[in-house]
Amino acid sequence: MSSSVSTSPLLLLFSFATSLLLSNAFPAQHYPLHHHRRPRSAAHNYRDALTKSILFFEGQRSGKLPPNQRVTWRRDSGLSDGSAMHVDLVGGYYDAGDNVKFGFPMAFTTTMLSWSVIEFGGLMKGDLQNAREAIRWGTDYLLKATAKPDTIYVQVGDAKKDHACWERPEDMDTPRNVLKIDRNTPGSEVAAETAAALAAASLVFRRTDPTYAKLLVRRAIRVFGFADKYRGSYSNGLRSFVCPFYCSYSGYQDELLWGAAWLQKATRNPMYLQYIQVNGQELGADETDNTFGWDNKHVGARILLSKAFLVQKLQSLRDYKGHADNYICSLVPGTPLSQAQYTPGGLLFKMSDSNMQYVTSTSFLLLAYAKYLTSSHQVVNCGGVVVTSSRLRSVAKKQVDYLLGDNPLRMSYMVGYGPRYPQRIHHRGSSLPCIAAHPAKIQCSSGFSIMNSKSPNSNILVGAVVGGPDQHDNFPDQRSDYEQSEPATYINAPLVGSLAYLAHSFGQL
């Protein structure tokens, strides 16, 4: 799991010549969603990667597994979760390679899975139902966690004690402590992100399950009201439990803006539009940060609100096009305003700890924004350099292709995709023999002999995307190296949308 989100120093900038090469590497007339050109042949099977990126979530499930569970080396786990507080908190996801359920990244994962389906679900064909089920596994849990007004259960498990063990989730015997936020111990960032997840998911289920969608949006409204009324960071009241694992470093303002943006989209209630207009500046709408992930949502909110202006023609949100453009200009290599750092092999590099989460989230935002620009016939002007939607798609595709194997090591960073991928991921259930192979309980500390060994993982966690290489494109493939070798739900969630778009673009769907 991520334990640090400090921004890396800016070490490298691509030259303008490199940017020209990049833009030429992808056709200028990319295939917008409403055009049907003959696709070029693709170097990657994006459809296969899409299927696997969604399958991964089944390997992260906690609770009672359904009859159609496809990751069969996993079994039921955490069936008494919540009992310490006399509530039902069975279900949800383990965030990464451990056995704790952290509500903050789980909510963000659910929001990004939902956004992936909202933008690109129409292209997913047979994978759409599995994507919906992945979202529902998250929202069913979030509904349980928010069942009591002005209370959200935000964590199950003691992270420090969990990390002192290397055991399968099915064998868990570490304390399943339950942490909550309420009026006395507020947590606006977790509450607002949870509201965003519920609101975004309501849009996913609006046609297929309208009753469920209404339940989600009603709960989102209530939870956002709690987030906004009782303002405070959960990293203050629950610091000893949630830090350094999922401390909120960026504060809660970004989540309030993000949550309001999703509620505006889900409800079309003018109240949320007014909230954004009144509070946007105070909540950091025009800050120059360019990192998007489980902690900082400013950039995501800008892109989402720019859609309301570009596509829905909400003139009052015109400024968000400018805010979104500033982000794009900071990112695209070769523009005068570019600040982004890339590895020698071309990977966006933000930080050493789980860098791939920023690669997948950024790629998704680029493809989503390209879609909005295309539909409104607009471009981005970066200090006199015009950046088109096809240029954004080119940058995003290059990042996804690197992840799938176009890199100096010729290694796919998605487990189970391509001929060469990480064999020793930092993941308890994957590394230890499964129940079928080893029915006897594996005690807390006895699993460390396997964790510290060089043997490949016993179970292939298909679709898992790991933290990825360092700033020099190196990847040691060591289980103990959680910064580079640990997968996480929030790495995969935005990738689902990007892969759906690319698979469609190359005629694979």
Short mmCIF file of C-alpha atoms in Angstrom, two decimals:
data_model
loop_
_atom_site.label_atom_id
_atom_site.label_comp_id
_atom_site.label_asym_id
_atom_site.label_seq_id
_atom_site.Cartn_x
_atom_site.Cartn_y
_atom_site.Cartn_z
CA MET A 1 0.00 0.00 0.00
CA SER A 2 1.09 3.53 -0.56
CA SER A 3 2.77 5.19 2.39
CA SER A 4 4.08 8.36 0.80
CA VAL A 5 2.82 10.86 -1.72
CA SER A 6 5.50 13.54 -1.69
CA THR A 7 6.11 14.84 -5.20
CA SER A 8 9.43 13.87 -6.82
CA PRO A 9 11.80 16.59 -8.04
CA LEU A 10 11.49 17.39 -11.71
CA LEU A 11 14.48 15.66 -13.28
CA LEU A 12 13.75 15.26 -16.97
CA LEU A 13 11.89 17.09 -19.71
CA PHE A 14 11.39 15.68 -23.17
CA SER A 15 12.80 17.87 -25.93
CA PHE A 16 10.54 19.41 -28.52
CA ALA A 17 12.02 17.08 -31.13
CA THR A 18 11.00 14.08 -29.04
CA SER A 19 7.49 15.46 -28.81
CA LEU A 20 7.33 15.69 -32.58
CA LEU A 21 8.39 12.06 -32.80
CA LEU A 22 5.72 11.13 -30.28
CA SER A 23 2.99 12.97 -32.15
CA ASN A 24 4.04 11.27 -35.37
CA ALA A 25 3.98 7.86 -33.71
CA PHE A 26 0.20 7.93 -33.67
CA PRO A 27 -2.05 9.03 -36.53
CA ALA A 28 -3.13 12.65 -36.32
CA GLN A 29 -6.66 11.65 -37.25
CA HIS A 30 -7.24 9.29 -34.37
CA TYR A 31 -10.53 7.43 -34.39
CA PRO A 32 -13.05 9.50 -32.46
CA LEU A 33 -15.83 7.45 -30.94
CA HIS A 34 -18.35 8.43 -33.60
CA HIS A 35 -16.11 7.69 -36.61
CA HIS A 36 -15.47 4.29 -38.14
CA ARG A 37 -12.15 4.27 -39.94
CA ARG A 38 -10.15 1.19 -40.76
CA PRO A 39 -8.04 0.64 -37.61
CA ARG A 40 -4.29 0.31 -37.86
CA SER A 41 -2.89 -2.91 -36.51
CA ALA A 42 -2.17 -2.65 -32.81
CA ALA A 43 0.98 -3.81 -31.07
CA HIS A 44 -1.10 -4.93 -28.11
CA ASN A 45 -4.21 -6.95 -27.47
CA TYR A 46 -6.03 -4.23 -25.55
CA ARG A 47 -9.16 -6.33 -25.30
CA ASP A 48 -7.29 -9.12 -23.53
CA ALA A 49 -5.72 -6.56 -21.19
CA LEU A 50 -9.17 -5.03 -20.54
CA THR A 51 -10.68 -8.39 -19.59
CA LYS A 52 -7.76 -9.09 -17.26
CA SER A 53 -7.76 -5.61 -15.69
CA ILE A 54 -11.36 -6.21 -14.55
CA LEU A 55 -10.74 -9.82 -13.50
CA PHE A 56 -8.12 -8.55 -11.03
CA PHE A 57 -10.85 -7.10 -8.81
CA GLU A 58 -12.22 -10.57 -8.14
CA GLY A 59 -8.86 -11.49 -6.64
CA GLN A 60 -9.15 -8.54 -4.24
CA ARG A 61 -12.62 -9.39 -2.95
CA SER A 62 -13.28 -9.69 0.74
CA GLY A 63 -16.35 -11.41 2.16
CA LYS A 64 -18.57 -14.20 0.91
CA LEU A 65 -17.59 -14.97 -2.67
CA PRO A 66 -20.37 -15.51 -5.23
CA PRO A 67 -20.95 -18.74 -7.18
CA ASN A 68 -19.65 -17.11 -10.40
CA GLN A 69 -16.29 -16.15 -8.82
CA ARG A 70 -13.66 -16.63 -11.53
CA VAL A 71 -10.50 -16.26 -9.43
CA THR A 72 -10.94 -19.69 -7.92
CA TRP A 73 -7.82 -19.81 -5.74
CA ARG A 74 -9.49 -17.22 -3.49
CA ARG A 75 -12.07 -18.28 -0.87
CA ASP A 76 -14.37 -16.52 1.60
CA SER A 77 -12.65 -14.20 4.08
CA GLY A 78 -13.46 -11.54 6.65
CA LEU A 79 -16.92 -12.98 7.33
CA SER A 80 -17.16 -11.40 10.79
CA ASP A 81 -15.94 -7.95 9.69
CA GLY A 82 -17.79 -5.23 11.60
CA SER A 83 -18.79 -7.44 14.51
CA ALA A 84 -16.42 -5.51 16.80
CA MET A 85 -18.82 -2.57 16.38
CA HIS A 86 -21.98 -4.67 15.97
CA VAL A 87 -22.34 -3.69 12.33
CA ASP A 88 -22.18 -5.69 9.10
CA LEU A 89 -19.04 -4.72 7.20
CA VAL A 90 -18.58 -7.96 5.31
CA GLY A 91 -17.48 -7.48 1.69
CA GLY A 92 -15.60 -4.78 -0.15
CA TYR A 93 -12.01 -4.94 -1.35
CA TYR A 94 -8.56 -5.40 0.08
CA ASP A 95 -6.77 -2.37 -1.30
CA ALA A 96 -3.49 -3.98 -2.29
CA GLY A 97 -1.34 -6.88 -1.12
CA ASP A 98 -2.48 -6.91 2.50
CA ASN A 99 -5.68 -7.86 4.30
CA VAL A 100 -6.92 -4.47 5.54
CA LYS A 101 -9.98 -2.73 4.13
CA PHE A 102 -9.26 0.98 3.79
CA GLY A 103 -12.36 3.01 2.95
CA PHE A 104 -10.58 5.99 1.39
CA PRO A 105 -8.80 4.23 -1.50
CA MET A 106 -11.72 1.79 -1.84
CA ALA A 107 -14.10 4.68 -2.48
CA PHE A 108 -11.71 6.26 -5.00
CA THR A 109 -11.36 2.90 -6.75
CA THR A 110 -15.14 2.69 -7.03
CA THR A 111 -15.39 6.24 -8.37
CA MET A 112 -12.77 5.59 -11.05
CA LEU A 113 -14.27 2.24 -12.08
CA SER A 114 -17.58 4.05 -12.44
CA TRP A 115 -16.06 6.90 -14.46
CA SER A 116 -14.39 4.32 -16.70
CA VAL A 117 -17.79 2.78 -17.42
CA ILE A 118 -19.57 6.14 -17.76
CA GLU A 119 -17.13 7.33 -20.46
CA PHE A 120 -16.20 4.08 -22.21
CA GLY A 121 -18.60 1.38 -20.99
CA GLY A 122 -20.52 1.57 -24.25
CA LEU A 123 -17.42 0.15 -25.95
CA MET A 124 -16.79 -2.71 -23.52
CA LYS A 125 -19.12 -5.31 -25.05
CA GLY A 126 -18.82 -8.55 -23.08
CA ASP A 127 -16.63 -6.97 -20.40
CA LEU A 128 -19.26 -4.42 -19.38
CA GLN A 129 -21.19 -6.74 -17.09
CA ASN A 130 -18.03 -7.76 -15.25
CA ALA A 131 -17.08 -4.09 -14.86
CA ARG A 132 -20.52 -3.37 -13.40
CA GLU A 133 -20.12 -6.25 -10.96
CA ALA A 134 -16.73 -4.90 -9.88
CA ILE A 135 -18.36 -1.53 -9.16
CA ARG A 136 -21.27 -3.12 -7.31
CA TRP A 137 -18.91 -5.11 -5.08
CA GLY A 138 -17.57 -1.73 -3.98
CA THR A 139 -20.88 0.11 -3.65
CA ASP A 140 -22.60 -2.69 -1.75
CA TYR A 141 -19.87 -2.33 0.87
CA LEU A 142 -19.98 1.48 0.85
CA LEU A 143 -23.74 1.33 1.45
CA LYS A 144 -23.09 -0.81 4.53
CA ALA A 145 -20.37 1.57 5.71
CA THR A 146 -22.71 4.58 5.43
CA ALA A 147 -25.93 2.99 6.76
CA LYS A 148 -25.97 5.17 9.91
CA PRO A 149 -26.48 8.91 9.34
CA ASP A 150 -23.45 11.12 10.07
CA THR A 151 -21.25 8.03 10.52
CA ILE A 152 -18.97 6.24 8.08
CA TYR A 153 -16.96 3.14 8.89
CA VAL A 154 -13.68 3.86 7.14
CA GLN A 155 -11.40 0.93 7.97
CA VAL A 156 -11.53 -2.71 9.02
CA GLY A 157 -8.31 -4.21 10.37
CA ASP A 158 -5.26 -2.99 12.25
CA ALA A 159 -2.73 -2.09 9.55
CA LYS A 160 0.34 -2.31 11.78
CA LYS A 161 -0.58 -5.76 13.12
CA ASP A 162 -1.68 -6.92 9.69
CA HIS A 163 1.69 -5.93 8.25
CA ALA A 164 3.44 -7.92 10.95
CA CYS A 165 1.93 -11.05 9.39
CA TRP A 166 2.24 -12.65 5.98
CA GLU A 167 -0.92 -14.75 5.78
CA ARG A 168 -3.75 -15.49 3.40
CA PRO A 169 -6.94 -13.46 3.88
CA GLU A 170 -8.71 -16.78 4.40
CA ASP A 171 -6.49 -17.43 7.47
CA MET A 172 -6.63 -13.95 8.95
CA ASP A 173 -6.31 -13.90 12.72
CA THR A 174 -5.13 -10.31 13.23
CA PRO A 175 -7.52 -7.87 14.96
CA ARG A 176 -10.38 -6.66 12.76
CA ASN A 177 -10.67 -3.30 14.48
CA VAL A 178 -13.28 -0.98 13.01
CA LEU A 179 -12.59 2.73 12.58
CA LYS A 180 -15.28 5.31 11.98
CA ILE A 181 -15.72 9.00 11.36
CA ASP A 182 -18.66 10.93 12.79
CA ARG A 183 -19.60 14.43 13.94
CA ASN A 184 -16.98 14.35 16.70
CA THR A 185 -14.24 12.80 14.57
CA PRO A 186 -14.88 14.20 11.08
CA GLY A 187 -13.27 12.96 7.88
CA SER A 188 -14.44 15.15 5.04
CA GLU A 189 -12.05 13.66 2.48
CA VAL A 190 -13.25 10.07 3.04
CA ALA A 191 -16.89 11.13 3.30
CA ALA A 192 -16.79 13.27 0.14
CA GLU A 193 -14.93 10.58 -1.81
CA THR A 194 -17.52 8.04 -0.67
CA ALA A 195 -20.26 10.41 -1.85
CA ALA A 196 -18.46 10.73 -5.20
CA ALA A 197 -18.28 6.94 -5.53
CA LEU A 198 -21.98 6.47 -4.76
CA ALA A 199 -23.01 9.30 -7.10
CA ALA A 200 -20.80 8.11 -9.96
CA ALA A 201 -22.01 4.52 -9.56
CA SER A 202 -25.63 5.69 -9.61
CA LEU A 203 -25.03 6.83 -13.20
CA VAL A 204 -23.67 3.38 -14.10
CA PHE A 205 -26.81 1.61 -12.84
CA ARG A 206 -29.39 4.21 -13.88
CA ARG A 207 -30.69 2.15 -16.80
CA THR A 208 -29.93 -1.42 -15.76
CA ASP A 209 -31.06 -1.17 -12.12
CA PRO A 210 -32.91 2.11 -11.51
CA THR A 211 -33.97 1.14 -7.97
CA TYR A 212 -30.36 0.53 -6.97
CA ALA A 213 -29.27 3.73 -8.71
CA LYS A 214 -31.80 5.77 -6.71
CA LEU A 215 -30.58 4.21 -3.46
CA LEU A 216 -27.00 5.13 -4.40
CA VAL A 217 -27.77 8.74 -5.27
CA ARG A 218 -29.90 9.29 -2.16
CA ARG A 219 -27.09 7.98 0.01
CA ALA A 220 -24.55 10.09 -1.89
CA ILE A 221 -26.56 13.24 -1.14
CA ARG A 222 -26.72 12.43 2.56
CA VAL A 223 -23.05 11.48 2.83
CA PHE A 224 -21.90 14.62 1.01
CA GLY A 225 -24.01 16.75 3.36
CA PHE A 226 -22.19 15.14 6.29
CA ALA A 227 -18.79 15.70 4.64
CA ASP A 228 -19.49 19.37 4.09
CA LYS A 229 -21.23 20.17 7.37
CA TYR A 230 -18.67 18.53 9.66
CA ARG A 231 -15.45 19.61 8.05
CA GLY A 232 -12.16 18.10 9.14
CA SER A 233 -9.50 15.63 8.05
CA TYR A 234 -9.64 12.02 9.14
CA SER A 235 -5.85 12.11 9.28
CA ASN A 236 -6.19 14.26 12.39
CA GLY A 237 -8.71 12.27 14.43
CA LEU A 238 -7.51 8.83 13.31
CA ARG A 239 -3.85 9.64 12.66
CA SER A 240 -2.30 6.73 14.56
CA PHE A 241 -4.40 4.25 12.56
CA VAL A 242 -4.52 5.66 9.02
CA CYS A 243 -1.04 7.19 8.79
CA PRO A 244 1.32 6.61 7.13
CA PHE A 245 -0.82 4.22 5.04
CA TYR A 246 -3.55 6.46 3.63
CA CYS A 247 -2.90 9.80 5.26
CA SER A 248 -4.63 12.65 3.47
CA TYR A 249 -1.73 14.88 2.46
CA SER A 250 -3.73 17.14 0.15
CA GLY A 251 -6.42 18.04 2.69
CA TYR A 252 -10.15 17.56 2.17
CA GLN A 253 -10.93 20.57 -0.04
CA ASP A 254 -10.22 18.64 -3.24
CA GLU A 255 -12.66 15.89 -2.25
CA LEU A 256 -15.42 18.40 -1.49
CA LEU A 257 -15.05 19.89 -4.98
CA TRP A 258 -14.83 16.41 -6.55
CA GLY A 259 -17.83 15.13 -4.59
CA ALA A 260 -19.90 18.17 -5.52
CA ALA A 261 -18.93 17.72 -9.18
CA TRP A 262 -20.17 14.11 -9.16
CA LEU A 263 -23.38 15.04 -7.36
CA GLN A 264 -24.01 17.81 -9.87
CA LYS A 265 -23.59 15.27 -12.64
CA ALA A 266 -25.73 12.60 -10.97
CA THR A 267 -28.58 14.81 -9.73
CA ARG A 268 -28.55 17.85 -12.04
CA ASN A 269 -29.69 19.72 -8.94
CA PRO A 270 -28.77 23.42 -9.32
CA MET A 271 -27.80 23.39 -5.64
CA TYR A 272 -24.55 21.59 -6.47
CA LEU A 273 -23.76 23.89 -9.36
CA GLN A 274 -24.20 26.82 -7.01
CA TYR A 275 -22.05 25.10 -4.40
CA ILE A 276 -19.26 24.72 -6.96
CA GLN A 277 -19.56 28.33 -8.10
CA VAL A 278 -19.51 29.69 -4.54
CA ASN A 279 -16.86 27.37 -3.10
CA GLY A 280 -14.72 26.42 -6.11
CA GLN A 281 -11.91 28.91 -5.51
CA GLU A 282 -11.74 28.19 -1.78
CA LEU A 283 -11.62 24.45 -2.54
CA GLY A 284 -8.63 24.86 -4.88
CA ALA A 285 -10.20 24.84 -8.35
CA ASP A 286 -7.31 26.79 -9.86
CA GLU A 287 -4.38 25.32 -7.95
CA THR A 288 -1.49 24.31 -10.18
CA ASP A 289 -1.01 20.78 -8.81
CA ASN A 290 -0.87 18.14 -11.54
CA THR A 291 -1.08 14.89 -9.55
CA PHE A 292 -4.27 12.83 -9.64
CA GLY A 293 -4.75 9.80 -7.42
CA TRP A 294 -6.45 8.46 -4.31
CA ASP A 295 -5.27 11.45 -2.27
CA ASN A 296 -5.55 14.47 -4.57
CA LYS A 297 -8.68 14.95 -6.73
CA HIS A 298 -8.25 18.57 -7.88
CA VAL A 299 -7.26 17.62 -11.42
CA GLY A 300 -10.03 15.05 -11.76
CA ALA A 301 -12.60 17.61 -10.61
CA ARG A 302 -11.31 20.11 -13.19
CA ILE A 303 -11.58 17.61 -16.03
CA LEU A 304 -15.04 16.46 -14.92
CA LEU A 305 -16.35 20.02 -14.57
CA SER A 306 -14.85 21.01 -17.91
CA LYS A 307 -17.05 18.29 -19.44
CA ALA A 308 -20.10 20.07 -18.06
CA PHE A 309 -18.96 23.19 -19.92
CA LEU A 310 -17.67 21.57 -23.13
CA VAL A 311 -20.35 18.92 -23.61
CA GLN A 312 -23.36 20.08 -21.59
CA LYS A 313 -22.66 23.76 -22.36
CA LEU A 314 -22.90 24.91 -18.73
CA GLN A 315 -21.47 28.40 -19.26
CA SER A 316 -21.03 29.04 -15.54
CA LEU A 317 -18.27 26.39 -15.54
CA ARG A 318 -16.31 27.99 -18.40
CA ASP A 319 -13.30 28.60 -16.14
CA TYR A 320 -12.82 24.87 -15.66
CA LYS A 321 -11.80 24.49 -19.30
CA GLY A 322 -8.91 26.86 -18.52
CA HIS A 323 -8.08 25.01 -15.30
CA ALA A 324 -8.12 21.67 -17.17
CA ASP A 325 -5.98 23.11 -19.98
CA ASN A 326 -3.36 24.22 -17.46
CA TYR A 327 -3.11 20.65 -16.24
CA ILE A 328 -2.82 19.30 -19.79
CA CYS A 329 -0.10 21.81 -20.66
CA SER A 330 1.90 20.84 -17.57
CA LEU A 331 1.81 17.23 -18.71
CA VAL A 332 2.33 17.08 -22.46
CA PRO A 333 6.00 16.79 -23.46
CA GLY A 334 7.36 19.51 -25.71
CA THR A 335 5.03 22.34 -24.70
CA PRO A 336 6.51 25.51 -23.14
CA LEU A 337 4.58 24.83 -19.93
CA SER A 338 5.47 21.16 -19.53
CA GLN A 339 6.68 20.20 -16.06
CA ALA A 340 6.21 16.44 -16.18
CA GLN A 341 9.11 14.08 -15.62
CA TYR A 342 9.49 11.00 -17.81
CA THR A 343 11.86 8.05 -17.53
CA PRO A 344 14.42 7.51 -20.33
CA GLY A 345 12.03 4.86 -21.69
CA GLY A 346 9.15 7.33 -21.76
CA LEU A 347 7.10 6.52 -18.64
CA LEU A 348 5.48 9.37 -16.73
CA PHE A 349 7.26 9.43 -13.38
CA LYS A 350 5.75 11.05 -10.30
CA MET A 351 7.26 9.16 -7.40
CA SER A 352 8.97 5.93 -6.46
CA ASP A 353 6.09 4.51 -4.42
CA SER A 354 3.47 2.93 -6.68
CA ASN A 355 4.19 5.26 -9.61
CA MET A 356 1.99 3.27 -11.98
CA GLN A 357 -1.13 4.59 -10.23
CA TYR A 358 -0.32 8.05 -11.65
CA VAL A 359 0.35 6.60 -15.08
CA THR A 360 -3.07 4.93 -15.22
CA SER A 361 -5.01 7.84 -13.71
CA THR A 362 -3.30 10.39 -15.97
CA SER A 363 -3.84 8.30 -19.09
CA PHE A 364 -7.53 8.04 -18.29
CA LEU A 365 -7.87 11.81 -17.82
CA LEU A 366 -6.09 12.43 -21.14
CA LEU A 367 -8.47 10.11 -23.01
CA ALA A 368 -11.55 11.49 -21.27
CA TYR A 369 -10.53 15.09 -21.98
CA ALA A 370 -9.71 14.20 -25.59
CA LYS A 371 -13.26 12.88 -25.89
CA TYR A 372 -14.73 16.12 -24.54
CA LEU A 373 -12.53 18.26 -26.80
CA THR A 374 -13.50 16.20 -29.85
CA SER A 375 -17.22 16.50 -29.12
CA SER A 376 -16.95 20.29 -28.73
CA HIS A 377 -14.43 20.80 -31.59
CA GLN A 378 -11.92 22.46 -29.27
CA VAL A 379 -8.18 22.27 -28.66
CA VAL A 380 -5.76 23.23 -25.91
CA ASN A 381 -3.39 26.16 -26.35
CA CYS A 382 -0.17 25.68 -24.38
CA GLY A 383 1.79 28.92 -24.58
CA GLY A 384 1.29 29.18 -28.32
CA VAL A 385 1.60 25.45 -29.02
CA VAL A 386 -1.72 23.92 -30.06
CA VAL A 387 -2.41 20.52 -28.49
CA THR A 388 -5.18 18.55 -30.19
CA SER A 389 -7.30 15.71 -28.88
CA SER A 390 -5.35 13.27 -31.07
CA ARG A 391 -2.13 14.46 -29.40
CA LEU A 392 -3.63 13.69 -25.99
CA ARG A 393 -4.61 10.22 -27.20
CA SER A 394 -1.07 9.71 -28.47
CA VAL A 395 0.44 10.55 -25.08
CA ALA A 396 -2.06 8.31 -23.27
CA LYS A 397 -1.52 5.40 -25.66
CA LYS A 398 2.25 5.63 -25.22
CA GLN A 399 1.81 5.32 -21.45
CA VAL A 400 -0.52 2.33 -21.69
CA ASP A 401 1.77 0.66 -24.23
CA TYR A 402 4.75 1.11 -21.91
CA LEU A 403 2.75 -0.53 -19.13
CA LEU A 404 1.89 -3.46 -21.41
CA GLY A 405 5.46 -4.11 -22.53
CA ASP A 406 6.81 -1.34 -24.79
CA ASN A 407 9.63 -0.49 -22.40
CA PRO A 408 13.38 -1.09 -22.07
CA LEU A 409 12.87 -4.35 -20.12
CA ARG A 410 10.21 -5.60 -22.57
CA MET A 411 8.15 -6.49 -19.52
CA SER A 412 4.41 -6.15 -19.06
CA TYR A 413 3.59 -4.62 -15.68
CA MET A 414 0.20 -6.35 -15.78
CA VAL A 415 0.39 -9.84 -14.30
CA GLY A 416 -0.75 -12.50 -16.75
CA TYR A 417 -0.54 -10.26 -19.82
CA GLY A 418 2.16 -10.89 -22.43
CA PRO A 419 5.09 -13.34 -22.36
CA ARG A 420 7.00 -11.59 -19.54
CA TYR A 421 5.45 -10.07 -16.42
CA PRO A 422 6.23 -9.78 -12.66
CA GLN A 423 6.47 -13.19 -10.97
CA ARG A 424 6.98 -12.11 -7.35
CA ILE A 425 4.35 -9.51 -6.61
CA HIS A 426 3.98 -8.17 -3.07
CA HIS A 427 0.64 -9.84 -2.36
CA ARG A 428 -0.09 -12.28 0.42
CA GLY A 429 -2.83 -14.34 -1.21
CA SER A 430 -0.99 -14.61 -4.51
CA SER A 431 2.34 -15.58 -2.97
CA LEU A 432 1.13 -18.24 -0.53
CA PRO A 433 -0.27 -21.62 -1.60
CA CYS A 434 -4.05 -21.57 -1.95
CA ILE A 435 -6.47 -23.48 0.29
CA ALA A 436 -6.91 -26.26 -2.28
CA ALA A 437 -3.15 -26.87 -2.40
CA HIS A 438 -2.54 -26.30 1.32
CA PRO A 439 -5.73 -26.76 3.41
CA ALA A 440 -3.95 -26.31 6.75
CA LYS A 441 -3.81 -22.83 8.23
CA ILE A 442 -0.66 -20.81 7.52
CA GLN A 443 0.21 -18.99 10.75
CA CYS A 444 0.92 -15.26 10.96
CA SER A 445 4.70 -15.32 10.75
CA SER A 446 5.33 -18.61 8.97
CA GLY A 447 4.42 -17.05 5.61
CA PHE A 448 7.46 -14.78 5.73
CA SER A 449 9.73 -17.62 4.59
CA ILE A 450 7.83 -17.54 1.29
CA MET A 451 7.65 -13.75 1.21
CA ASN A 452 11.45 -13.56 1.50
CA SER A 453 12.13 -16.35 -0.99
CA LYS A 454 12.95 -15.89 -4.66
CA SER A 455 10.36 -18.43 -5.80
CA PRO A 456 7.58 -17.15 -8.08
CA ASN A 457 4.14 -16.58 -6.57
CA SER A 458 2.01 -19.73 -6.27
CA ASN A 459 -1.15 -18.11 -7.67
CA ILE A 460 -1.24 -15.80 -10.65
CA LEU A 461 -3.26 -12.68 -9.79
CA VAL A 462 -4.30 -12.13 -13.40
CA GLY A 463 -4.72 -8.47 -14.36
CA ALA A 464 -2.90 -7.01 -11.36
CA VAL A 465 -0.83 -3.95 -12.28
CA VAL A 466 2.15 -3.43 -9.97
CA GLY A 467 3.76 -0.20 -8.77
CA GLY A 468 6.15 -0.35 -11.70
CA PRO A 469 9.73 0.55 -12.57
CA ASP A 470 11.88 3.28 -11.02
CA GLN A 471 12.87 6.54 -12.72
CA HIS A 472 15.59 4.70 -14.67
CA ASP A 473 13.15 2.04 -16.01
CA ASN A 474 14.57 -0.61 -13.64
CA PHE A 475 12.36 -3.24 -12.01
CA PRO A 476 13.91 -5.86 -9.69
CA ASP A 477 10.78 -8.10 -9.39
CA GLN A 478 11.27 -8.67 -5.66
CA ARG A 479 8.35 -9.53 -3.40
CA SER A 480 9.75 -7.48 -0.52
CA ASP A 481 9.81 -4.32 -2.66
CA TYR A 482 6.27 -3.09 -2.06
CA GLU A 483 6.93 0.28 -3.72
CA GLN A 484 7.47 -1.38 -7.10
CA SER A 485 5.96 -4.86 -6.78
CA GLU A 486 2.64 -4.28 -5.00
CA PRO A 487 -0.59 -4.13 -7.01
CA ALA A 488 -3.52 -1.97 -5.90
CA THR A 489 -7.16 -1.51 -6.85
CA TYR A 490 -6.65 2.20 -7.56
CA ILE A 491 -3.92 1.41 -10.10
CA ASN A 492 -6.32 -0.76 -12.12
CA ALA A 493 -9.54 1.23 -11.82
CA PRO A 494 -8.73 4.07 -14.28
CA LEU A 495 -6.89 1.68 -16.61
CA VAL A 496 -10.17 -0.13 -17.29
CA GLY A 497 -11.53 2.90 -19.17
CA SER A 498 -8.34 3.51 -21.13
CA LEU A 499 -8.11 -0.10 -22.28
CA ALA A 500 -11.76 -0.09 -23.39
CA TYR A 501 -11.10 2.99 -25.51
CA LEU A 502 -7.92 1.60 -27.07
CA ALA A 503 -9.46 -1.82 -27.74
CA HIS A 504 -12.34 -0.11 -29.54
CA SER A 505 -10.00 2.21 -31.46
CA PHE A 506 -8.09 -0.70 -32.92
CA GLY A 507 -11.16 -2.72 -33.85
CA GLN A 508 -10.72 -5.30 -31.10
CA LEU A 509 -14.17 -4.78 -29.59
#
